[in-house]
PDB file of C-alpha atoms and ligand atoms in Angstrom:
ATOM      1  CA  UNK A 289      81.717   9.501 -59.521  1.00 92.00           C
ATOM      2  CA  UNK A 290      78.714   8.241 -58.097  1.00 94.00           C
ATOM      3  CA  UNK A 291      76.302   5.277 -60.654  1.00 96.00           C
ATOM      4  CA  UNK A 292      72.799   5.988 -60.519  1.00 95.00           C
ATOM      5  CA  UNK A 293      69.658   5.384 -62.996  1.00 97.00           C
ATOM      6  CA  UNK A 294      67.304   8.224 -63.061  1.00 97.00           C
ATOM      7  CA  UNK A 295      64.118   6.631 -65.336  1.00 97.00           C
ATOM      8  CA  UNK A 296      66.171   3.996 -66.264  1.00 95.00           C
ATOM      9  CA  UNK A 297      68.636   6.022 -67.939  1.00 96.00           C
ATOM     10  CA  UNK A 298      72.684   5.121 -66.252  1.00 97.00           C
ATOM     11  CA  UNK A 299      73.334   8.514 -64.870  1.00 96.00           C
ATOM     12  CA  UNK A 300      77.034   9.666 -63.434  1.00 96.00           C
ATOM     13  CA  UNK A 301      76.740  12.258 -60.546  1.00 96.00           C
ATOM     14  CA  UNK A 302      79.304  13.939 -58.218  1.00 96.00           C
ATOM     15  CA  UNK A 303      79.524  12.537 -54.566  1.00 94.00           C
ATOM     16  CA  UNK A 304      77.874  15.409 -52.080  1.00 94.00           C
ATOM     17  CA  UNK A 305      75.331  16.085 -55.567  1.00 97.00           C
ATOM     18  CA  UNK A 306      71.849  15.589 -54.840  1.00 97.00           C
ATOM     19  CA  UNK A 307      69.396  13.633 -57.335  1.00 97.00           C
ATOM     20  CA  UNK A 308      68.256  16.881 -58.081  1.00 98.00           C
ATOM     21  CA  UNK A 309      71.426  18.300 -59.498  1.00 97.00           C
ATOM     22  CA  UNK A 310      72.112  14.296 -61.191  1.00 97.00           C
ATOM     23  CA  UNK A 311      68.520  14.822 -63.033  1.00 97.00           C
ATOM     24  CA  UNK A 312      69.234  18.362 -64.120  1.00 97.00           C
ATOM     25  CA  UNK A 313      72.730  17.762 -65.334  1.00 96.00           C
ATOM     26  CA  UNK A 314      70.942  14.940 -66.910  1.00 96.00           C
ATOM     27  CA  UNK A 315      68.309  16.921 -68.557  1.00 96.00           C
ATOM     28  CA  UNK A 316      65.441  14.856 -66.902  1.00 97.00           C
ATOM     29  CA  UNK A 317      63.088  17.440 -65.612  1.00 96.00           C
ATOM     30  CA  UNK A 318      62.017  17.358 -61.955  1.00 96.00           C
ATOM     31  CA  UNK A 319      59.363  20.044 -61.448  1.00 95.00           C
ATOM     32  CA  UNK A 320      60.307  22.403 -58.169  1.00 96.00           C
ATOM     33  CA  UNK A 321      59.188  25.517 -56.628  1.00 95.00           C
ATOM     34  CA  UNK A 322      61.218  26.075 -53.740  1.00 95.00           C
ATOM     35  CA  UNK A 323      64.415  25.564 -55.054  1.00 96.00           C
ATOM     36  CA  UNK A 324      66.765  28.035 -56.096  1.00 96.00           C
ATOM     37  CA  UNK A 325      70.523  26.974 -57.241  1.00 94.00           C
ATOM     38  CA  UNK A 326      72.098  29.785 -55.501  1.00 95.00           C
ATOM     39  CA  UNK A 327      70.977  28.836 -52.249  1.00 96.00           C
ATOM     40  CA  UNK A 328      70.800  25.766 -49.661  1.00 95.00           C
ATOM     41  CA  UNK A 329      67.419  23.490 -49.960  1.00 95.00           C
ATOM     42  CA  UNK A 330      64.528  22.953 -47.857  1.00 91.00           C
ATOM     43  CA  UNK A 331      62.605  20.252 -49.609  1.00 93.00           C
ATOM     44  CA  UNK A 332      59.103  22.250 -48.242  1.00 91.00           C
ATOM     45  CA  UNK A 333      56.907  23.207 -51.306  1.00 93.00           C
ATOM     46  CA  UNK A 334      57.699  18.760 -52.186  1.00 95.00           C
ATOM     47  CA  UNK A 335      56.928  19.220 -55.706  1.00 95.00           C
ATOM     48  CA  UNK A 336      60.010  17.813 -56.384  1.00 97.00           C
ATOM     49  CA  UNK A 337      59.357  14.271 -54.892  1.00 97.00           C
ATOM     50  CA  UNK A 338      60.511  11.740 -56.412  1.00 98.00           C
ATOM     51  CA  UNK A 339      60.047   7.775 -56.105  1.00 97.00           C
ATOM     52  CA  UNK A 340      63.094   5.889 -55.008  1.00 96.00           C
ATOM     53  CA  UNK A 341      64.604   2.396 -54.525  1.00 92.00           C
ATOM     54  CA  UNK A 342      66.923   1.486 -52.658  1.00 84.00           C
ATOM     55  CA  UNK A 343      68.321  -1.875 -51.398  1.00 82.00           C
ATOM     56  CA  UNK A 344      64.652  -3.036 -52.737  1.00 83.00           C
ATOM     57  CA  UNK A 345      62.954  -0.802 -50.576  1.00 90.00           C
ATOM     58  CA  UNK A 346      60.670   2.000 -52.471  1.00 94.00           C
ATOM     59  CA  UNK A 347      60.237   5.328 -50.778  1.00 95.00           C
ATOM     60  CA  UNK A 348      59.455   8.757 -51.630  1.00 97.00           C
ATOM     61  CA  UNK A 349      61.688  12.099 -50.481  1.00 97.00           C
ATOM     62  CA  UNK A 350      62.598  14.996 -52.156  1.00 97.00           C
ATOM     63  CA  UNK A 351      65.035  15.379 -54.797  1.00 98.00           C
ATOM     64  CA  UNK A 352      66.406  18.232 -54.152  1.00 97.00           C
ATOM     65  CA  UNK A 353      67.616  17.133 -50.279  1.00 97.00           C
ATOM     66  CA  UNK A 354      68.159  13.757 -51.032  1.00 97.00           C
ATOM     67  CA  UNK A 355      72.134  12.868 -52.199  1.00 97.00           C
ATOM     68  CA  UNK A 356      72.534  10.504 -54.456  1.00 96.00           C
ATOM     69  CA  UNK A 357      74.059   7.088 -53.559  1.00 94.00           C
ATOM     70  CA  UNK A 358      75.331   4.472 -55.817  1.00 94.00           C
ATOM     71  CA  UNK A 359      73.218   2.181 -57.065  1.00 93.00           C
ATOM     72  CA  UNK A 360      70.274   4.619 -56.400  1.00 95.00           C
ATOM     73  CA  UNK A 361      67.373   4.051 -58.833  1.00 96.00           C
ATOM     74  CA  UNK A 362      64.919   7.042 -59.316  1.00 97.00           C
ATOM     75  CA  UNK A 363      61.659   7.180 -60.479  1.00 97.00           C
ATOM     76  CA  UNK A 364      60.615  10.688 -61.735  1.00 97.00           C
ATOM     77  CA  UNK A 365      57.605  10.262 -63.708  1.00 95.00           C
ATOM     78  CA  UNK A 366      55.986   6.447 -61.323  1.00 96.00           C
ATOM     79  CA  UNK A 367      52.681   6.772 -59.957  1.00 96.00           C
ATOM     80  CA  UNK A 368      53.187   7.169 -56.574  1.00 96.00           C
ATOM     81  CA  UNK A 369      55.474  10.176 -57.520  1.00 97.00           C
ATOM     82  CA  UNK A 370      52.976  11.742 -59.118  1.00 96.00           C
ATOM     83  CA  UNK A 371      50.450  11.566 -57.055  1.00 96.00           C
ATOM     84  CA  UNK A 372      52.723  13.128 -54.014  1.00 96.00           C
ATOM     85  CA  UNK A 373      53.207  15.874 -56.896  1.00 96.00           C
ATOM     86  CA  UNK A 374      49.737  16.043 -57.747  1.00 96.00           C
ATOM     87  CA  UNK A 375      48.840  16.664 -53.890  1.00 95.00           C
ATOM     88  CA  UNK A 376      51.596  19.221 -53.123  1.00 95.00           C
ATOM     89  CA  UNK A 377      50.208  21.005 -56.106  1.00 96.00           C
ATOM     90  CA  UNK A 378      46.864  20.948 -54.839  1.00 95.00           C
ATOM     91  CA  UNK A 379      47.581  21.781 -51.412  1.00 93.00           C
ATOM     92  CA  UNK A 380      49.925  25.424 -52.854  1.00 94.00           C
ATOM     93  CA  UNK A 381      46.605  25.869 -55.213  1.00 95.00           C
ATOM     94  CA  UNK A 382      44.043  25.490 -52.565  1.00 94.00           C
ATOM     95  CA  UNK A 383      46.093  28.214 -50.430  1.00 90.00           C
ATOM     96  CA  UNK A 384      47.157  30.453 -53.198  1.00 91.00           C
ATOM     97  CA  UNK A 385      44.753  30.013 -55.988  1.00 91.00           C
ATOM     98  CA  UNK A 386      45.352  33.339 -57.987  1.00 92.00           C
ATOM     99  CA  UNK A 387      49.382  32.939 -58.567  1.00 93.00           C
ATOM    100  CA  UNK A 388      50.294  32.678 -61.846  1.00 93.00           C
ATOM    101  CA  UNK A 389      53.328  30.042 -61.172  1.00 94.00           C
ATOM    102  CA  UNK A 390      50.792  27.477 -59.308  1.00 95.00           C
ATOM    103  CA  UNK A 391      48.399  27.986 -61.731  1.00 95.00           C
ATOM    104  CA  UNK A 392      50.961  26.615 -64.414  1.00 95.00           C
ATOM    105  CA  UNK A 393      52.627  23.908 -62.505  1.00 95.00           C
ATOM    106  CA  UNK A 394      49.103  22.514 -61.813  1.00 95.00           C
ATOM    107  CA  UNK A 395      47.902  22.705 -65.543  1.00 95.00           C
ATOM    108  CA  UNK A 396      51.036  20.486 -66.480  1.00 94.00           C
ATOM    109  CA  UNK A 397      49.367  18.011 -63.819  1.00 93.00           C
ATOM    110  CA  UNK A 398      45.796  18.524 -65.444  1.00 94.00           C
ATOM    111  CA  UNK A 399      44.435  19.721 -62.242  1.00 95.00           C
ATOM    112  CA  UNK A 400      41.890  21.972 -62.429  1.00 91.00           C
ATOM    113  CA  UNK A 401      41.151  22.868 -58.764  1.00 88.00           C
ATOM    114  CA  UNK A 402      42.211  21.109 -55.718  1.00 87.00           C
ATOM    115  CA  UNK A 403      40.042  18.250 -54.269  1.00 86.00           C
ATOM    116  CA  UNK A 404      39.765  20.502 -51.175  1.00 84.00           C
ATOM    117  CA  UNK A 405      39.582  23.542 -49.268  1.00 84.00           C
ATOM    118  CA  UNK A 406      41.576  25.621 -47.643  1.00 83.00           C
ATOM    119  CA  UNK A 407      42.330  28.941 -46.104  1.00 83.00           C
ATOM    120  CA  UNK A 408      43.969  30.863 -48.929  1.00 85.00           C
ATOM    121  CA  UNK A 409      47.211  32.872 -47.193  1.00 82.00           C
ATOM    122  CA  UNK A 410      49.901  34.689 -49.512  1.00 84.00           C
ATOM    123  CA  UNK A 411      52.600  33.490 -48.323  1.00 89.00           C
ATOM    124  CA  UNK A 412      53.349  29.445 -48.717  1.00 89.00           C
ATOM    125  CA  UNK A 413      56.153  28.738 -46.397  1.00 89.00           C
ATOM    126  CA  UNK A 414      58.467  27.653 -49.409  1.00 91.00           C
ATOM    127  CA  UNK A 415      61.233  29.790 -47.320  1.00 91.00           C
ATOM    128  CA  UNK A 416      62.838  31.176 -50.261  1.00 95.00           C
ATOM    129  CA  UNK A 417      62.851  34.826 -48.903  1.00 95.00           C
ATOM    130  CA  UNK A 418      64.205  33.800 -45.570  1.00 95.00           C
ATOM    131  CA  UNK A 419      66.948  31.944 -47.030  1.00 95.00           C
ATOM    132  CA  UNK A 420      67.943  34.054 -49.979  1.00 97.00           C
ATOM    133  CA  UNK A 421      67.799  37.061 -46.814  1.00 97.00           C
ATOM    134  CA  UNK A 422      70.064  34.986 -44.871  1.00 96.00           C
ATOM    135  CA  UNK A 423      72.507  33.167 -47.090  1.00 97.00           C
ATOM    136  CA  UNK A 424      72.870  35.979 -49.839  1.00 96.00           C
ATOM    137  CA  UNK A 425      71.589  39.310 -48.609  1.00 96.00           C
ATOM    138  CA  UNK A 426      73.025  38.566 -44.893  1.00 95.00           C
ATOM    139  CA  UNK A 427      71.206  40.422 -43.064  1.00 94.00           C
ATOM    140  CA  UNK A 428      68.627  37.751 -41.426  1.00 94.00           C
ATOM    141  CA  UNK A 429      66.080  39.912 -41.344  1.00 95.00           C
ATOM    142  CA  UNK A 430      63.214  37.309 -42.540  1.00 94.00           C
ATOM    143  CA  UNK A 431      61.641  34.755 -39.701  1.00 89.00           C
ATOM    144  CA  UNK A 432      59.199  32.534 -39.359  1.00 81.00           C
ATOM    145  CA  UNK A 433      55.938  33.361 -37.218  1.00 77.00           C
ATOM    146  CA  UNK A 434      55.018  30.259 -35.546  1.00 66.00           C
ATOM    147  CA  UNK A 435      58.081  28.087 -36.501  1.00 50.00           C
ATOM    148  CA  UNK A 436      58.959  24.937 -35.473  1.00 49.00           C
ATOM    149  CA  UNK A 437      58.479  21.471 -35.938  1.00 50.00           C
ATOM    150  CA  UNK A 438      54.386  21.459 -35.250  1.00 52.00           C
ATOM    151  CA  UNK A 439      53.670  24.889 -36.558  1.00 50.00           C
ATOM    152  CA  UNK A 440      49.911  25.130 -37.836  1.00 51.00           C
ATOM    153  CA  UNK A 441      49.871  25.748 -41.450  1.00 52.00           C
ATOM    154  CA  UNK A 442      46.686  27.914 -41.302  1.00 58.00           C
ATOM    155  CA  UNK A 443      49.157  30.127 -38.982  1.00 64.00           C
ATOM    156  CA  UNK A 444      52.497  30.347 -39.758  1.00 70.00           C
ATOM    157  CA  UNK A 445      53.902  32.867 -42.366  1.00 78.00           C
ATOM    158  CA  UNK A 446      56.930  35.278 -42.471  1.00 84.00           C
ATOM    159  CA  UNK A 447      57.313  38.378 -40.633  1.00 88.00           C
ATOM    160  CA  UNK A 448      60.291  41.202 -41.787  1.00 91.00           C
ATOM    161  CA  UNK A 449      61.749  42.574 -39.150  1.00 91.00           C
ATOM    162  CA  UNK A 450      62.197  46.662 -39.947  1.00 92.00           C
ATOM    163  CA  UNK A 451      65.361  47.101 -37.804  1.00 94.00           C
ATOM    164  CA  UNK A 452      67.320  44.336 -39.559  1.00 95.00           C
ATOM    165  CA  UNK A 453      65.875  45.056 -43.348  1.00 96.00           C
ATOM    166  CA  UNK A 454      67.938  47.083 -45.645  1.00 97.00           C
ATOM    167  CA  UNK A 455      64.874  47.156 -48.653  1.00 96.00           C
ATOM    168  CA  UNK A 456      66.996  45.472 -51.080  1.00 96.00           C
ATOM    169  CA  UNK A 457      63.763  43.749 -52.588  1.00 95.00           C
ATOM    170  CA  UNK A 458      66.031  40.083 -52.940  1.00 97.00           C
ATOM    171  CA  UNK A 459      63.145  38.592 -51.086  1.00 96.00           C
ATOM    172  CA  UNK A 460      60.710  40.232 -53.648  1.00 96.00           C
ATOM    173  CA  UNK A 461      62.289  39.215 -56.511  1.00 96.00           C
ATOM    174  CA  UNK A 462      62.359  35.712 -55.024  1.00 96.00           C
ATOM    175  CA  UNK A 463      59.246  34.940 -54.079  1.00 95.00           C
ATOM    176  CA  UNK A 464      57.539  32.581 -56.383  1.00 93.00           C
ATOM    177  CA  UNK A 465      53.879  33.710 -55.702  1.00 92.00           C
ATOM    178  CA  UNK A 466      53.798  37.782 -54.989  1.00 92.00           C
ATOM    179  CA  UNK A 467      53.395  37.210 -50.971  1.00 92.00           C
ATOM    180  CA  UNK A 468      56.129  40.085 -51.081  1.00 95.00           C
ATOM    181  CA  UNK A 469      56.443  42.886 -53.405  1.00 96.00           C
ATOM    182  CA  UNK A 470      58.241  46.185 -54.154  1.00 97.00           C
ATOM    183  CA  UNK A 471      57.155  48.990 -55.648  1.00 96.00           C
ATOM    184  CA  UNK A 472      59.617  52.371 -55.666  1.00 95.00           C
ATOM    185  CA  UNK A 473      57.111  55.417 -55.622  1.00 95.00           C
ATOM    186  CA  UNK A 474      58.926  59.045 -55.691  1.00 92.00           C
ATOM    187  CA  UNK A 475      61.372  59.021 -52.953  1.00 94.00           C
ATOM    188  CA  UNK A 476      60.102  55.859 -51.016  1.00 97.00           C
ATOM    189  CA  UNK A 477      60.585  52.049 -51.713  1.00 97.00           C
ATOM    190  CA  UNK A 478      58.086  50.113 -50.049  1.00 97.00           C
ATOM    191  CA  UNK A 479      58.567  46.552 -49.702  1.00 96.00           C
ATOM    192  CA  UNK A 480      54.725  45.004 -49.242  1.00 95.00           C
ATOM    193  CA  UNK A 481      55.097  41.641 -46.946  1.00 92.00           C
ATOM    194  CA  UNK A 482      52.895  39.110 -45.212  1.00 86.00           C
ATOM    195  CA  UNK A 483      52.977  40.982 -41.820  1.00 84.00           C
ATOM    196  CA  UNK A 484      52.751  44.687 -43.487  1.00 90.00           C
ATOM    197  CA  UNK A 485      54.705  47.286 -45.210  1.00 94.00           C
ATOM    198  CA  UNK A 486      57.882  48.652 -44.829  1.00 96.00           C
ATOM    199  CA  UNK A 487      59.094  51.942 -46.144  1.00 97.00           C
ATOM    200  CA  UNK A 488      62.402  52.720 -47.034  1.00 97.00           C
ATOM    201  CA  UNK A 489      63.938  56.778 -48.118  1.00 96.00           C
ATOM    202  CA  UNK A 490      65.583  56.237 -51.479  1.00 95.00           C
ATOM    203  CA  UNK A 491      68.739  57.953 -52.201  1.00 91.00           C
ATOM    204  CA  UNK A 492      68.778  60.592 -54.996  1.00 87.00           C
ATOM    205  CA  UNK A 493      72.089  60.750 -57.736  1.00 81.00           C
ATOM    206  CA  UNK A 494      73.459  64.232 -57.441  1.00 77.00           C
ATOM    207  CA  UNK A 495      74.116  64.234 -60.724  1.00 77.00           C
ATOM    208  CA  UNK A 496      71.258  63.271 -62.753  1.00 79.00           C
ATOM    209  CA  UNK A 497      68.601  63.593 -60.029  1.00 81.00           C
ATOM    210  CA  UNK A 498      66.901  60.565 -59.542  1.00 84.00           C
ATOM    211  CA  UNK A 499      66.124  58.395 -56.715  1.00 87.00           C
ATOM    212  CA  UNK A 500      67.602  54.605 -57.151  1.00 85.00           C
ATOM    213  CA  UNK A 501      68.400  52.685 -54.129  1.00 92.00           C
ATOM    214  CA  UNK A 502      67.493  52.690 -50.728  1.00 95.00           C
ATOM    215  CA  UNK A 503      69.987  54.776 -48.254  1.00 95.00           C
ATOM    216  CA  UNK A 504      69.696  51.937 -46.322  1.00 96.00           C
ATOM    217  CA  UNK A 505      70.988  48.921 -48.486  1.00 96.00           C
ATOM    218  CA  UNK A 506      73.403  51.589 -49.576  1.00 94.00           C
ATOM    219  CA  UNK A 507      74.906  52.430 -45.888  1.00 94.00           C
ATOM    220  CA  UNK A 508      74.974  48.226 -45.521  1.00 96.00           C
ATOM    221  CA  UNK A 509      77.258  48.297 -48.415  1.00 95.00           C
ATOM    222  CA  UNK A 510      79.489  50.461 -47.533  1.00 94.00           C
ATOM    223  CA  UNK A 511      79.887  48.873 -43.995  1.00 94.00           C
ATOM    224  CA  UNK A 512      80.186  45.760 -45.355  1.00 93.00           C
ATOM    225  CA  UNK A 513      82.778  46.096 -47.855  1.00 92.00           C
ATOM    226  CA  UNK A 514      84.606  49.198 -46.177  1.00 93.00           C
ATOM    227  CA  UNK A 515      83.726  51.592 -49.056  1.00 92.00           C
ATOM    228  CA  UNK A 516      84.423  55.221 -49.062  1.00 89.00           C
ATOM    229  CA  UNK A 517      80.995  57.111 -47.727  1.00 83.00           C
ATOM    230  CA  UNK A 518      80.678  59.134 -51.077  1.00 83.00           C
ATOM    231  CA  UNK A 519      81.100  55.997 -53.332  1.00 82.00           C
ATOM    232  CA  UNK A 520      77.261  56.242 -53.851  1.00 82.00           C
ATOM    233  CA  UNK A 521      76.668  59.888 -54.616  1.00 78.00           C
ATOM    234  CA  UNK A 522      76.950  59.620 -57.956  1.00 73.00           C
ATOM    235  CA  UNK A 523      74.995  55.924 -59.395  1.00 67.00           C
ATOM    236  CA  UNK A 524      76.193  53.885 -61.806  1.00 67.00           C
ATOM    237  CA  UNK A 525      75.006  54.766 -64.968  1.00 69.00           C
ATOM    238  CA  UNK A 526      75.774  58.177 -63.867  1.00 68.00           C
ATOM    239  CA  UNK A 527      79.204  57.051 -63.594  1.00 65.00           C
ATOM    240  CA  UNK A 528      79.495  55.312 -67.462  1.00 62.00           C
TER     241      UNK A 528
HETATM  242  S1  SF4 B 151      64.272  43.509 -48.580  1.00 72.40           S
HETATM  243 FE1  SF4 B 151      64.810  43.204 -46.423  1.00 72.40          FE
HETATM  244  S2  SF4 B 151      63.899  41.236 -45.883  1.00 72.40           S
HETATM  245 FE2  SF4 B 151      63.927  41.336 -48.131  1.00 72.40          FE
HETATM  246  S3  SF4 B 151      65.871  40.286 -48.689  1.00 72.40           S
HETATM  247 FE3  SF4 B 151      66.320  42.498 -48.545  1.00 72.40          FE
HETATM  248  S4  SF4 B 151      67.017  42.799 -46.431  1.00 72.40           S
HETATM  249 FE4  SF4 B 151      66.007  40.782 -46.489  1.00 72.40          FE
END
């Protein structure tokens, strides 16, 4: 076990945890945005930032990248950690003013609006979609416009690539500010993105009649896991 203090209280974490995963099995609450427990982190929304000191030397990083060490002592709550969380907050407000989840996390910081201006974009580059496309869905079909290590804020975004998406809406249901939606209408799910729609025929149950998952997502299944064609003709509930 790896001996850290998190706010001065002696925490025990698990060599290869990160102080993210110390603090939470701690209960001490680190705010975050684009972190998800089922997937790897990216540390890019940085509302997790945290203050840190190590061999005397104060720093600030991201708690859910950085690993814990021994002897690590955190500072959740100092002010230089809040003020890095106060201007990540500002900086996601200033671009996406209207979503719900930004509005909150900057009312717990009592910030009003942001101290600047920006161009407001829907989609924040927190990367959740791409990685929850890549490491659960697997079909990679989420990429960065503009990536790299000197991409222009005001320009990057996400662009879905038609051939490779399957319409499962996992990077819908993921996305922390509505950049991406889903909406099923009659036969047709349509999956609204940053860089357009996509449309996707929805299969109908032969036995009650209605439509419930995309042909395509289904056909990935049954490729994936070597499933009889007809496993989806009837759906589940159908099925119960
Ligand atoms: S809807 Fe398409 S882009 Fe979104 S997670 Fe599913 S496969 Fe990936």
């Amino acid at each position: 076990m790896v001996k850290l203090t998190i706010d001065d209280k002696a925490v025990e974490a698990e060599a290869g945890w990160t102080v993210l995963d110390a603090a939470n099995q701690a209960r001490i609450h680190i705010p975050t945005l684009c972190y998800h427990e089922a997937l790897s982190s990216s540390g890019s929304c940085r509302l997790c930032t945290v203050e840190i000191v190590t061999n005397g030397k104060s720093d600030l990083t991201t708690a859910c990248t950085y690993p814990v060490e021994a002897g690590l002592e955190v500072k959740t709550n100092s002010e230089k950690a809040i003020g890095a969380r106060r201007l990540a907050v500002e900086l996601l407000l200033a671009q996406r003013p209207h979503s719900e989840r930004i509005q909150e996390l900057a009312r717990k910081l009592s910030i009003e609006k942001p101290s600047f201006i920006l161009k407001e974009r829907e989609c924040i580059l927190c990367e959740l979609c791409v990685r929850a496309c890549h490491e659960i869905v697997g079909v990679d079909a989420i990429t960065f416009i503009a990536q790299g290590k000197d991409r222009a804020v005001d320009e990057a975004s996400v662009e879905h690539s038609l051939d490779k998406c399957i319409g499962c809406d996992t990077c819908a249901y993921i996305c922390p500010t509505e950049a991406i939606t889903v909406e099923d209408v009659g036969n047709t799910r349509i999956i609204n993105t940053p860089s357009g729609k996509l449309e996707f025929k929805l299969k109908r149950r032969n036995t009650c009649g209605k439509y419930w998952a995309p042909e395509k997502q289904l056909d990935y299944i049954i490729r994936e896991y070597n499933l009889e064609p007809e496993i989806f003709d009837t759906c589940p509930d159908c099925r119960d």
